[in-house]
Amino acid sequence: MKPFFLLLFTCLALEAAVAQNPATKPAAAKATPPAAAPDSLQVEYVRTQPDADLWLQPGDRLQMRVKARSGLKVTLWNQHSLQELPAVQNKGEKGLYVGTYILQPGDRLPSLNVPVLVDDTTNAYPATVFSTKSNVTLLNPAQPLYGLTNTSSAYLNYGLGEDRLGGAKMGFLDSLVRVQITGKIGRDYRIKLSNTLNAYMPVQQVQLEGGPSSLTGESLTSSWSVTGDDEKGKYDYVRVAVGQRLPYTSFMDVAPSRIVVDIYGAVSNSNWITQHRTLREVENVQYQQLTSDVFRVIIDLKHPQAWGYGIGYQGNSLVIKVKRQPEKLKLKHLTVAVDAGHGGTNKGTIGKTGIPEKEITLQIAQQLKRELQKKGAHVIMTREADVTVDNSERVRILKKAQPDLLVSVHVNSAGRPEVQGTSTYYRHVAFRPLSQALYEEVLELGLKEFGNIGGFNFALNALTEFPNALVETAFSSNPQDEQKLINPAFQEDMAQQIRKGVERFLKETKRRKK
């Protein structure tokens, strides 16, 4: 009997219950590594795709990649074949075998390396079993796995894609929010939000519940309360009781100006919504049951410019804290946050002169602080010296300070030295007017256009609590731009134009009417 079939029988004989709940069951013993393969097979690797430990469910796709000699027969433990890609589809290289297998309820992979049989079709050498280094665990859908977020800044990603700013974020969650886990891909749990929508969350942000739970991930909503601070306060509040701390996502819309919150697992049982006369920013509220497991809260605003909001739980009630438009739209009545990018051990980009981004951004930010203070604004700085302040700490500082708006100052860089110009960035479309006003004013310095860029996946632009924008002043990788950036006179001019951009935003906001 070939070694492959011996290993197959060993896999099938292992107790399948081990895979039912990875949070409470010990891992099964790994299969004994096979004997070394003949050199003629030239097996370079056997991998899952992605190449990481996986928790999967029946119906999920198990994607495999094997790099070996061309012309072999490669099959999974269940005789499912992998196909050799034509060389033209693999940068001219032969010997890459790929395949996708949809896991079935009867499959048994209790925390085992995935075995793959590599066979020389000429029978000149014996077929040999190789295994992945990563493990695949098959979860039991009949025993749902739940966890609780363990931080008030837990975040959801749309997918597993990465760039230098991290994965594209769907939103943030409060602490102790109960989430259903339907899989794990390396360092991320797959979270079921609804029957049609998944998200991904870092493993370290979730504490798994111990043992099976009789509590499902669904709850009925009940009555609402919509009220506001007194005349001098800054916020209106929308409170929706949902029975347990369910996951949610949100976004701001324009024309009409509104805040939309989707609560996953909530089913409407709201019989009335009480709205008080203390409201100053909330015009109206309504809800929709989008699907059987998605409850949407819609908050219409009185002003065309949204000034931000925060979301969190008070007990089992979801509270949307809506910021009111400032009564007086002049700098002397406002608090402005200024963020000098990078700092300390985080030098940022460095051009040919060797002057790091962290020095240039601090100099411009300090000039901007003085410009704003001349106009009477109260200014909050995320850093005022060459110190290391990571983005999570900056977010904490800003959320605690609750400024009226934020401007983050950076220096750009590109792989090609001819690229140059200025640009501004925003994440939420409701905050684009601030970034656009900054862009128009900074262009007055004679810099080339690089663009006003939306959907920017930067931690400080992800904040919903107040209008925010990032200014990439110019390119240190471009010699002409860099000479401007290190010039104190240009730094002062840049700060002045950013201040004018903030004032332009305030004037345009005042002119806009509902």
PDB file of C-alpha atoms in Angstrom, residues 243-400:
ATOM      1  CA  GLY A 243     -30.818  43.582  23.827  1.00  0.00           C
ATOM      2  CA  GLN A 244     -27.139  42.727  23.463  1.00  0.00           C
ATOM      3  CA  ARG A 245     -24.020  44.430  22.120  1.00  0.00           C
ATOM      4  CA  LEU A 246     -24.293  43.584  18.435  1.00  0.00           C
ATOM      5  CA  PRO A 247     -21.760  44.556  15.733  1.00  0.00           C
ATOM      6  CA  TYR A 248     -22.451  47.583  13.541  1.00  0.00           C
ATOM      7  CA  THR A 249     -21.069  49.664  10.700  1.00  0.00           C
ATOM      8  CA  SER A 250     -21.828  53.266   9.730  1.00  0.00           C
ATOM      9  CA  PHE A 251     -21.270  55.947   7.136  1.00  0.00           C
ATOM     10  CA  MET A 252     -22.136  59.573   6.379  1.00  0.00           C
ATOM     11  CA  ASP A 253     -24.113  60.530   3.292  1.00  0.00           C
ATOM     12  CA  VAL A 254     -24.440  63.877   1.522  1.00  0.00           C
ATOM     13  CA  ALA A 255     -27.303  65.569  -0.330  1.00  0.00           C
ATOM     14  CA  PRO A 256     -29.180  64.939   1.881  1.00  0.00           C
ATOM     15  CA  SER A 257     -26.851  65.108   4.860  1.00  0.00           C
ATOM     16  CA  ARG A 258     -27.358  62.076   7.068  1.00  0.00           C
ATOM     17  CA  ILE A 259     -25.733  59.429   9.248  1.00  0.00           C
ATOM     18  CA  VAL A 260     -26.536  55.783   8.531  1.00  0.00           C
ATOM     19  CA  VAL A 261     -25.863  52.950  10.996  1.00  0.00           C
ATOM     20  CA  ASP A 262     -26.394  49.252  10.204  1.00  0.00           C
ATOM     21  CA  ILE A 263     -26.821  46.920  13.202  1.00  0.00           C
ATOM     22  CA  TYR A 264     -26.164  43.260  12.406  1.00  0.00           C
ATOM     23  CA  GLY A 265     -28.359  40.645  14.037  1.00  0.00           C
ATOM     24  CA  ALA A 266     -30.976  43.212  15.103  1.00  0.00           C
ATOM     25  CA  VAL A 267     -34.633  42.571  14.261  1.00  0.00           C
ATOM     26  CA  SER A 268     -37.132  45.400  14.600  1.00  0.00           C
ATOM     27  CA  ASN A 269     -39.491  45.423  17.522  1.00  0.00           C
ATOM     28  CA  SER A 270     -39.399  49.233  17.877  1.00  0.00           C
ATOM     29  CA  ASN A 271     -42.922  50.495  18.520  1.00  0.00           C
ATOM     30  CA  TRP A 272     -42.145  54.177  19.020  1.00  0.00           C
ATOM     31  CA  ILE A 273     -39.361  56.778  18.751  1.00  0.00           C
ATOM     32  CA  THR A 274     -39.409  59.626  21.272  1.00  0.00           C
ATOM     33  CA  GLN A 275     -37.824  62.881  20.003  1.00  0.00           C
ATOM     34  CA  HIS A 276     -37.223  65.817  22.351  1.00  0.00           C
ATOM     35  CA  ARG A 277     -37.210  69.560  21.756  1.00  0.00           C
ATOM     36  CA  THR A 278     -33.591  69.759  22.911  1.00  0.00           C
ATOM     37  CA  LEU A 279     -32.424  68.502  19.506  1.00  0.00           C
ATOM     38  CA  ARG A 280     -30.265  70.963  17.558  1.00  0.00           C
ATOM     39  CA  GLU A 281     -28.609  68.876  14.807  1.00  0.00           C
ATOM     40  CA  VAL A 282     -30.867  65.856  14.363  1.00  0.00           C
ATOM     41  CA  GLU A 283     -33.699  66.735  11.992  1.00  0.00           C
ATOM     42  CA  ASN A 284     -35.398  63.362  11.924  1.00  0.00           C
ATOM     43  CA  VAL A 285     -34.777  59.649  12.548  1.00  0.00           C
ATOM     44  CA  GLN A 286     -36.185  56.551  10.926  1.00  0.00           C
ATOM     45  CA  TYR A 287     -35.314  52.912  10.452  1.00  0.00           C
ATOM     46  CA  GLN A 288     -35.469  50.135   7.864  1.00  0.00           C
ATOM     47  CA  GLN A 289     -35.241  46.369   8.239  1.00  0.00           C
ATOM     48  CA  LEU A 290     -32.961  45.894   5.247  1.00  0.00           C
ATOM     49  CA  THR A 291     -32.846  42.113   5.522  1.00  0.00           C
ATOM     50  CA  SER A 292     -33.926  39.605   8.141  1.00  0.00           C
ATOM     51  CA  ASP A 293     -30.717  40.264  10.093  1.00  0.00           C
ATOM     52  CA  VAL A 294     -29.737  43.868   9.249  1.00  0.00           C
ATOM     53  CA  PHE A 295     -31.466  46.799  10.979  1.00  0.00           C
ATOM     54  CA  ARG A 296     -30.674  50.269   9.586  1.00  0.00           C
ATOM     55  CA  VAL A 297     -30.835  53.514  11.578  1.00  0.00           C
ATOM     56  CA  ILE A 298     -31.123  56.685   9.466  1.00  0.00           C
ATOM     57  CA  ILE A 299     -30.418  60.077  11.066  1.00  0.00           C
ATOM     58  CA  ASP A 300     -31.240  63.130   8.944  1.00  0.00           C
ATOM     59  CA  LEU A 301     -29.233  66.249   9.830  1.00  0.00           C
ATOM     60  CA  LYS A 302     -30.338  69.882   9.851  1.00  0.00           C
ATOM     61  CA  HIS A 303     -27.166  71.235   8.241  1.00  0.00           C
ATOM     62  CA  PRO A 304     -25.698  70.202   4.879  1.00  0.00           C
ATOM     63  CA  GLN A 305     -22.239  69.858   6.469  1.00  0.00           C
ATOM     64  CA  ALA A 306     -21.969  66.955   8.912  1.00  0.00           C
ATOM     65  CA  TRP A 307     -19.735  67.752  11.895  1.00  0.00           C
ATOM     66  CA  GLY A 308     -19.171  64.182  12.989  1.00  0.00           C
ATOM     67  CA  TYR A 309     -20.467  61.499  15.282  1.00  0.00           C
ATOM     68  CA  GLY A 310     -19.348  58.709  17.575  1.00  0.00           C
ATOM     69  CA  ILE A 311     -20.909  55.321  18.274  1.00  0.00           C
ATOM     70  CA  GLY A 312     -20.728  53.200  21.407  1.00  0.00           C
ATOM     71  CA  TYR A 313     -22.751  51.144  23.818  1.00  0.00           C
ATOM     72  CA  GLN A 314     -24.270  52.170  27.125  1.00  0.00           C
ATOM     73  CA  GLY A 315     -25.266  48.824  28.548  1.00  0.00           C
ATOM     74  CA  ASN A 316     -27.132  47.113  25.721  1.00  0.00           C
ATOM     75  CA  SER A 317     -28.262  50.348  24.082  1.00  0.00           C
ATOM     76  CA  LEU A 318     -26.415  51.574  21.023  1.00  0.00           C
ATOM     77  CA  VAL A 319     -25.833  55.331  21.322  1.00  0.00           C
ATOM     78  CA  ILE A 320     -25.036  57.503  18.286  1.00  0.00           C
ATOM     79  CA  LYS A 321     -23.554  60.765  19.551  1.00  0.00           C
ATOM     80  CA  VAL A 322     -24.158  63.408  16.856  1.00  0.00           C
ATOM     81  CA  LYS A 323     -21.997  66.520  16.930  1.00  0.00           C
ATOM     82  CA  ARG A 324     -23.786  69.813  16.380  1.00  0.00           C
ATOM     83  CA  GLN A 325     -22.540  72.378  13.894  1.00  0.00           C
ATOM     84  CA  PRO A 326     -20.658  75.083  15.832  1.00  0.00           C
ATOM     85  CA  GLU A 327     -22.840  78.123  16.426  1.00  0.00           C
ATOM     86  CA  LYS A 328     -20.152  80.539  15.218  1.00  0.00           C
ATOM     87  CA  LEU A 329     -18.052  79.475  12.248  1.00  0.00           C
ATOM     88  CA  LYS A 330     -14.978  81.579  12.932  1.00  0.00           C
ATOM     89  CA  LEU A 331     -11.590  80.376  14.104  1.00  0.00           C
ATOM     90  CA  LYS A 332     -11.721  82.404  17.305  1.00  0.00           C
ATOM     91  CA  HIS A 333     -14.668  80.283  18.455  1.00  0.00           C
ATOM     92  CA  LEU A 334     -13.212  76.887  17.471  1.00  0.00           C
ATOM     93  CA  THR A 335     -10.742  74.256  18.597  1.00  0.00           C
ATOM     94  CA  VAL A 336      -8.489  73.005  15.803  1.00  0.00           C
ATOM     95  CA  ALA A 337      -6.252  69.937  16.078  1.00  0.00           C
ATOM     96  CA  VAL A 338      -2.953  69.962  14.170  1.00  0.00           C
ATOM     97  CA  ASP A 339      -1.102  66.712  13.568  1.00  0.00           C
ATOM     98  CA  ALA A 340       2.588  66.765  12.633  1.00  0.00           C
ATOM     99  CA  GLY A 341       3.153  63.479  10.806  1.00  0.00           C
ATOM    100  CA  HIS A 342       5.731  60.939  12.014  1.00  0.00           C
ATOM    101  CA  GLY A 343       8.274  61.839  14.729  1.00  0.00           C
ATOM    102  CA  GLY A 344      10.884  60.207  16.948  1.00  0.00           C
ATOM    103  CA  THR A 345      11.872  56.781  15.635  1.00  0.00           C
ATOM    104  CA  ASN A 346       9.391  57.173  12.770  1.00  0.00           C
ATOM    105  CA  LYS A 347      11.364  59.425  10.436  1.00  0.00           C
ATOM    106  CA  GLY A 348       8.995  59.261   7.481  1.00  0.00           C
ATOM    107  CA  THR A 349      10.301  59.837   3.974  1.00  0.00           C
ATOM    108  CA  ILE A 350      13.810  61.223   3.394  1.00  0.00           C
ATOM    109  CA  GLY A 351      14.917  63.077   0.264  1.00  0.00           C
ATOM    110  CA  LYS A 352      18.381  63.649  -1.159  1.00  0.00           C
ATOM    111  CA  THR A 353      19.183  66.363   1.375  1.00  0.00           C
ATOM    112  CA  GLY A 354      18.831  63.826   4.187  1.00  0.00           C
ATOM    113  CA  ILE A 355      16.317  65.963   6.082  1.00  0.00           C
ATOM    114  CA  PRO A 356      13.581  63.593   7.297  1.00  0.00           C
ATOM    115  CA  GLU A 357       9.868  64.179   6.880  1.00  0.00           C
ATOM    116  CA  LYS A 358       9.370  64.274  10.660  1.00  0.00           C
ATOM    117  CA  GLU A 359      11.376  67.527  10.904  1.00  0.00           C
ATOM    118  CA  ILE A 360       9.592  69.263   8.035  1.00  0.00           C
ATOM    119  CA  THR A 361       6.103  68.320   9.242  1.00  0.00           C
ATOM    120  CA  LEU A 362       6.839  69.534  12.762  1.00  0.00           C
ATOM    121  CA  GLN A 363       8.144  72.871  11.511  1.00  0.00           C
ATOM    122  CA  ILE A 364       5.079  73.421   9.300  1.00  0.00           C
ATOM    123  CA  ALA A 365       2.714  72.264  12.069  1.00  0.00           C
ATOM    124  CA  GLN A 366       4.263  74.675  14.560  1.00  0.00           C
ATOM    125  CA  GLN A 367       3.916  77.511  12.049  1.00  0.00           C
ATOM    126  CA  LEU A 368       0.303  76.468  11.475  1.00  0.00           C
ATOM    127  CA  LYS A 369      -0.344  76.543  15.206  1.00  0.00           C
ATOM    128  CA  ARG A 370       0.878  80.135  15.335  1.00  0.00           C
ATOM    129  CA  GLU A 371      -1.220  81.065  12.288  1.00  0.00           C
ATOM    130  CA  LEU A 372      -4.370  79.645  13.868  1.00  0.00           C
ATOM    131  CA  GLN A 373      -3.679  81.220  17.244  1.00  0.00           C
ATOM    132  CA  LYS A 374      -3.294  84.630  15.612  1.00  0.00           C
ATOM    133  CA  LYS A 375      -6.917  84.223  14.536  1.00  0.00           C
ATOM    134  CA  GLY A 376      -7.966  83.294  18.056  1.00  0.00           C
ATOM    135  CA  ALA A 377      -8.342  79.545  17.614  1.00  0.00           C
ATOM    136  CA  HIS A 378      -7.604  77.102  20.415  1.00  0.00           C
ATOM    137  CA  VAL A 379      -5.034  74.650  19.015  1.00  0.00           C
ATOM    138  CA  ILE A 380      -4.330  71.058  20.061  1.00  0.00           C
ATOM    139  CA  MET A 381      -1.124  69.412  18.832  1.00  0.00           C
ATOM    140  CA  THR A 382      -0.637  65.640  18.632  1.00  0.00           C
ATOM    141  CA  ARG A 383       3.098  66.275  19.098  1.00  0.00           C
ATOM    142  CA  GLU A 384       5.195  69.408  19.681  1.00  0.00           C
ATOM    143  CA  ALA A 385       8.658  67.845  19.706  1.00  0.00           C
ATOM    144  CA  ASP A 386      10.650  65.124  17.974  1.00  0.00           C
ATOM    145  CA  VAL A 387       9.015  62.280  19.872  1.00  0.00           C
ATOM    146  CA  THR A 388       7.491  58.984  18.832  1.00  0.00           C
ATOM    147  CA  VAL A 389       3.693  59.020  18.917  1.00  0.00           C
ATOM    148  CA  ASP A 390       2.078  56.065  17.173  1.00  0.00           C
ATOM    149  CA  ASN A 391      -1.211  56.497  15.376  1.00  0.00           C
ATOM    150  CA  SER A 392      -3.251  54.669  18.016  1.00  0.00           C
ATOM    151  CA  GLU A 393      -2.019  57.154  20.629  1.00  0.00           C
ATOM    152  CA  ARG A 394      -2.816  60.083  18.325  1.00  0.00           C
ATOM    153  CA  VAL A 395      -6.330  58.746  17.882  1.00  0.00           C
ATOM    154  CA  ARG A 396      -6.697  58.441  21.660  1.00  0.00           C
ATOM    155  CA  ILE A 397      -5.499  62.050  22.140  1.00  0.00           C
ATOM    156  CA  LEU A 398      -7.887  63.357  19.501  1.00  0.00           C
ATOM    157  CA  LYS A 399     -10.919  61.421  20.723  1.00  0.00           C
ATOM    158  CA  LYS A 400     -10.327  62.719  24.224  1.00  0.00           C
TER     159      LYS A 400
END
